[in-house]
PDB file of C-alpha atoms in Angstrom:
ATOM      1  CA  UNK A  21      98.167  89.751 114.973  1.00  0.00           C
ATOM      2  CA  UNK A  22      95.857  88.329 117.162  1.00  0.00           C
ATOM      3  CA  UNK A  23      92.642  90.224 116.404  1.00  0.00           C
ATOM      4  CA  UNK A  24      93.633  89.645 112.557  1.00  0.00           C
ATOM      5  CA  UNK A  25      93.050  85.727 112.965  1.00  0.00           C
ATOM      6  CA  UNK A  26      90.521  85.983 114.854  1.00  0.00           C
ATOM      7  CA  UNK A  27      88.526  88.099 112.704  1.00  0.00           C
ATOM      8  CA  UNK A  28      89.253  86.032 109.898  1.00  0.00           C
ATOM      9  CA  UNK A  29      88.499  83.401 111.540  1.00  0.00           C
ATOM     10  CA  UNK A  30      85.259  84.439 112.435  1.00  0.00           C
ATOM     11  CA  UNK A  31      84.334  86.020 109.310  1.00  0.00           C
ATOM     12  CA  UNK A  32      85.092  82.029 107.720  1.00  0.00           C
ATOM     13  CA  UNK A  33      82.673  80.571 109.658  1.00  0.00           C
ATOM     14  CA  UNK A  34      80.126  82.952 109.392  1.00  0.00           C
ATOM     15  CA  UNK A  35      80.143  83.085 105.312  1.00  0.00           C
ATOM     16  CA  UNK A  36      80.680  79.545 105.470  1.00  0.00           C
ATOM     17  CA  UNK A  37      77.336  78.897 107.308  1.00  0.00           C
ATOM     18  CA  UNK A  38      75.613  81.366 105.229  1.00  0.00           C
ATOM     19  CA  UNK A  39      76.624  80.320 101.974  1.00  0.00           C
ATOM     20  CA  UNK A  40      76.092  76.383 102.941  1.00  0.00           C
ATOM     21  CA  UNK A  41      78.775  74.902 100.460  1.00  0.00           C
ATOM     22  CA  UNK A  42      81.741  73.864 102.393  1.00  0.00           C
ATOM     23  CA  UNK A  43      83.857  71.216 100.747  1.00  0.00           C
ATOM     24  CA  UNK A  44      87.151  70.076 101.962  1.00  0.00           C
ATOM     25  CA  UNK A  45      90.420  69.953  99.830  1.00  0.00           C
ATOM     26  CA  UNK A  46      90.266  67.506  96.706  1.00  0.00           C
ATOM     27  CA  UNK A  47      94.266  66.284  96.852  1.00  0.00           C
ATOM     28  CA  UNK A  48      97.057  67.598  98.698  1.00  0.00           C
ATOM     29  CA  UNK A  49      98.410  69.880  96.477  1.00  0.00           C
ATOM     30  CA  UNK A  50      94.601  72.526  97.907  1.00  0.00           C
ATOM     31  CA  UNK A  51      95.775  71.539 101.282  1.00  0.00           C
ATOM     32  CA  UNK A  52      99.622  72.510 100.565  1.00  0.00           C
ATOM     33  CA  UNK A  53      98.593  76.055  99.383  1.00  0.00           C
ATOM     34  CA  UNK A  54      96.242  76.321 102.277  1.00  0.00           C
ATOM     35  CA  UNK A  55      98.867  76.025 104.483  1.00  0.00           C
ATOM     36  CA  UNK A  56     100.944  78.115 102.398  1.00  0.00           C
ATOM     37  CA  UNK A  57      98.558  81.105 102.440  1.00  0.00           C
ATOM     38  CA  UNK A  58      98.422  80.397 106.259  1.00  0.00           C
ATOM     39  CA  UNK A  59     102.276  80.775 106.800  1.00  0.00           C
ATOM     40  CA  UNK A  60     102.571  83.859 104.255  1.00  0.00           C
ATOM     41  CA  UNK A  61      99.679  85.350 105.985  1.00  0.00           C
ATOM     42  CA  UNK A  62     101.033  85.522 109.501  1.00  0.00           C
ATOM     43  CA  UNK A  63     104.388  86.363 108.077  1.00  0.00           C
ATOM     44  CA  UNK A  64     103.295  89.064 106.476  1.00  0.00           C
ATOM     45  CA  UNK A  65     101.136  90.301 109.467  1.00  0.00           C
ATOM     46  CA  UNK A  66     104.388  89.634 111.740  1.00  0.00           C
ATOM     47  CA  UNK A  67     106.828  92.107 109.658  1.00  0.00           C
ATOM     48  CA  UNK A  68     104.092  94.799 109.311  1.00  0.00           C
ATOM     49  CA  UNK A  69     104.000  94.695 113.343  1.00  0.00           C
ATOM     50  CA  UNK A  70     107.668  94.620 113.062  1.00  0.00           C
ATOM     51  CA  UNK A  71     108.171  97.346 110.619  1.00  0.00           C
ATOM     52  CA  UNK A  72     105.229  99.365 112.578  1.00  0.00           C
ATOM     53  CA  UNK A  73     107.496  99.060 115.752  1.00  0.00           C
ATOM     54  CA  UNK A  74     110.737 100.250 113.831  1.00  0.00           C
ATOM     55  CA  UNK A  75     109.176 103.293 111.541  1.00  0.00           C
ATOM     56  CA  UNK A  76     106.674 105.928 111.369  1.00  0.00           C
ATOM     57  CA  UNK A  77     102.736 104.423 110.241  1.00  0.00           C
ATOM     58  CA  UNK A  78     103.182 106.788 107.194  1.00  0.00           C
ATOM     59  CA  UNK A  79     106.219 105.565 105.868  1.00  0.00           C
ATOM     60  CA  UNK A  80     105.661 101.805 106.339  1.00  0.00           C
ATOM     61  CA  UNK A  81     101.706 102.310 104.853  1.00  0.00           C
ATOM     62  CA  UNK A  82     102.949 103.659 101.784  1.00  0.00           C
ATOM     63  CA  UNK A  83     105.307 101.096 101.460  1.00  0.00           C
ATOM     64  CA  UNK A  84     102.779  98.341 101.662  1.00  0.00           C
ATOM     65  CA  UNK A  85     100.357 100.211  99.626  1.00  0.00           C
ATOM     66  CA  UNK A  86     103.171 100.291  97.169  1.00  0.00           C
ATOM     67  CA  UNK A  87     104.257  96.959  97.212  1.00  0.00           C
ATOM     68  CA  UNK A  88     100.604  95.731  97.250  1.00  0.00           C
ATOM     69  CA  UNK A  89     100.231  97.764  93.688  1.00  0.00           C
ATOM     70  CA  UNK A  90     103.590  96.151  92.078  1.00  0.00           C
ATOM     71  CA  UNK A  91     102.640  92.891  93.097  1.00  0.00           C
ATOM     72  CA  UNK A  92      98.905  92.798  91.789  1.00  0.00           C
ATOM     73  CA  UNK A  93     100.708  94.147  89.181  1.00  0.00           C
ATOM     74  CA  UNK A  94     103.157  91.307  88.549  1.00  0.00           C
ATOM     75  CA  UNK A  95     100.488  88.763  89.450  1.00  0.00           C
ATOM     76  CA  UNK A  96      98.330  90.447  86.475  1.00  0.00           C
ATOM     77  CA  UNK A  97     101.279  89.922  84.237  1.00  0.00           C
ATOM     78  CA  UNK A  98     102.511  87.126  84.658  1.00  0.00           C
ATOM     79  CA  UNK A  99     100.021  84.727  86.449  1.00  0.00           C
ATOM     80  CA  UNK A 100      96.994  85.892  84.419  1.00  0.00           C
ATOM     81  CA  UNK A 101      99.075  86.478  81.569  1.00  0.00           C
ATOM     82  CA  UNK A 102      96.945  90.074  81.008  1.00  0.00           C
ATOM     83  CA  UNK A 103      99.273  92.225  78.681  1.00  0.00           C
ATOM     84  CA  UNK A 104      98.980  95.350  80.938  1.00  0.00           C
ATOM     85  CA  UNK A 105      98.030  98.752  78.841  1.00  0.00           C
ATOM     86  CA  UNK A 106     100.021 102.261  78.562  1.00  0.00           C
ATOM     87  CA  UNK A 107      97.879 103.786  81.695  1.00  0.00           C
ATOM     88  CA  UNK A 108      98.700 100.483  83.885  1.00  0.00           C
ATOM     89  CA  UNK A 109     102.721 100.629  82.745  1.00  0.00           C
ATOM     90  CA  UNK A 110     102.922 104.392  83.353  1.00  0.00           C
ATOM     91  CA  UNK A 111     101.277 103.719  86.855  1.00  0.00           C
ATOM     92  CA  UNK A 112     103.305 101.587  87.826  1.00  0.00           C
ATOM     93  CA  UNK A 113     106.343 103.691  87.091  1.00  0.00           C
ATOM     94  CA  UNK A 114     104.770 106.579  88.873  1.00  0.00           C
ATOM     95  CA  UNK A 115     104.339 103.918  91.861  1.00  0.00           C
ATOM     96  CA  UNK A 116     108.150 103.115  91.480  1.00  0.00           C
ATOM     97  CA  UNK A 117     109.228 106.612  91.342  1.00  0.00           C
ATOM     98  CA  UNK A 118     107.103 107.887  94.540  1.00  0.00           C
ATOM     99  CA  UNK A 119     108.713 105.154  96.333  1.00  0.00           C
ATOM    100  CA  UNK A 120     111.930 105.447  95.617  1.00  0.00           C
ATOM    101  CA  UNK A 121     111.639 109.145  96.676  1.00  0.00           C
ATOM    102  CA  UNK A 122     110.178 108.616  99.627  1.00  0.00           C
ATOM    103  CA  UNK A 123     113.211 106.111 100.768  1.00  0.00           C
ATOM    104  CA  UNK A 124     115.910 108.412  99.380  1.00  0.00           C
ATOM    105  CA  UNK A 125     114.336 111.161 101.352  1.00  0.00           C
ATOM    106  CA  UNK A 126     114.059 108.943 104.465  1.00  0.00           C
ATOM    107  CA  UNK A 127     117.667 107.752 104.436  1.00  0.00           C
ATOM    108  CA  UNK A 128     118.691 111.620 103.308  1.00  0.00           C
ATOM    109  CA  UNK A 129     117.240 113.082 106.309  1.00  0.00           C
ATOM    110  CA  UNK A 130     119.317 110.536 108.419  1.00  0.00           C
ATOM    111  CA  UNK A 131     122.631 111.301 107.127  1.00  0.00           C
ATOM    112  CA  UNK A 132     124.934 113.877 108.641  1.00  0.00           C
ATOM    113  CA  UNK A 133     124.681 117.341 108.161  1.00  0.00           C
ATOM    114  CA  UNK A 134     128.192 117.909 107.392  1.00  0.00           C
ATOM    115  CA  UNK A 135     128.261 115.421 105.034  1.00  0.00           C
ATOM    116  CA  UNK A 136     129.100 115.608 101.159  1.00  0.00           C
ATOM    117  CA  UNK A 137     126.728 113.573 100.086  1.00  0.00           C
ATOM    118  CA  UNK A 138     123.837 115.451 102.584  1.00  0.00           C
ATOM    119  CA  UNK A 139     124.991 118.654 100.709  1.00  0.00           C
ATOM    120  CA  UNK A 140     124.839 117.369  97.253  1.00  0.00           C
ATOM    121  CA  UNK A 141     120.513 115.886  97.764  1.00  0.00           C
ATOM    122  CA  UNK A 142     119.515 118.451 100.551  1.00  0.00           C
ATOM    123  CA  UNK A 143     116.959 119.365  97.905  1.00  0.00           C
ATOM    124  CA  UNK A 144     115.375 116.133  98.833  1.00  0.00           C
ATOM    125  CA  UNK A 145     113.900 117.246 102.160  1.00  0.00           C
ATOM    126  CA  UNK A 146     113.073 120.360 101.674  1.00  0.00           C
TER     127      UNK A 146
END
């Protein structure tokens, strides 16, 4: 978390001297989100550590990048109000599907081996 702020930090100042044009926040409502972004930001970077410390890399980076897909998605929707197309709807349901497998197959593979319910979606780990 620490190299993350600093490097955006850092990268801020940088393009902010090279591009010349810094102007602060009209009204409070610029600096509200600001702060906003600031707090999501670090929360988000907090729970990937988190979830990094708990799980496997591959398991939690595929369920950021899937997340990360269904919510550009649902930002294109319904912030931008872009009326998404047959390829973009049938991604995202491929998106859905893959990760919805891959967390049945995760909590399958920690249930018991005796179990009914282990017996019946054993086909998902194999």
């Amino acid at each position: 978390m620490f190299n993350f702020s600093w490097v955006a930090i850092i990268e801020t100042v940088v393009l902010t001297a090279l591009i010349g044009d810094f102007k602060w926040p009209f009204c409070g409502l610029q600096s509200f989100l600001i702060v906003v972004l600031g707090i999501f930001s670090y929360a988000g970077q907090t729970l990937l550590t988190v979830a990094l410390q708990c799980e496997n890399a591959g398991p939690v980076a595929t369920m950021r990048a899937a997340s990360d897909i269904v919510l550009a998605f649902m930002w294109q929707t319904f912030l931008f109000c872009d009326i998404p197309d047959v390829f973009s709807i049938s991604g995202a349901i491929l998106v859905s599907f893959s990760v919805t497998f891959v967390g049945l197959q995760k909590w399958v593979s920690t249930l018991s081996r005796e179990s009914s319910t282990f017996k019946r979606l054993k086909w998902i780990i194999l």
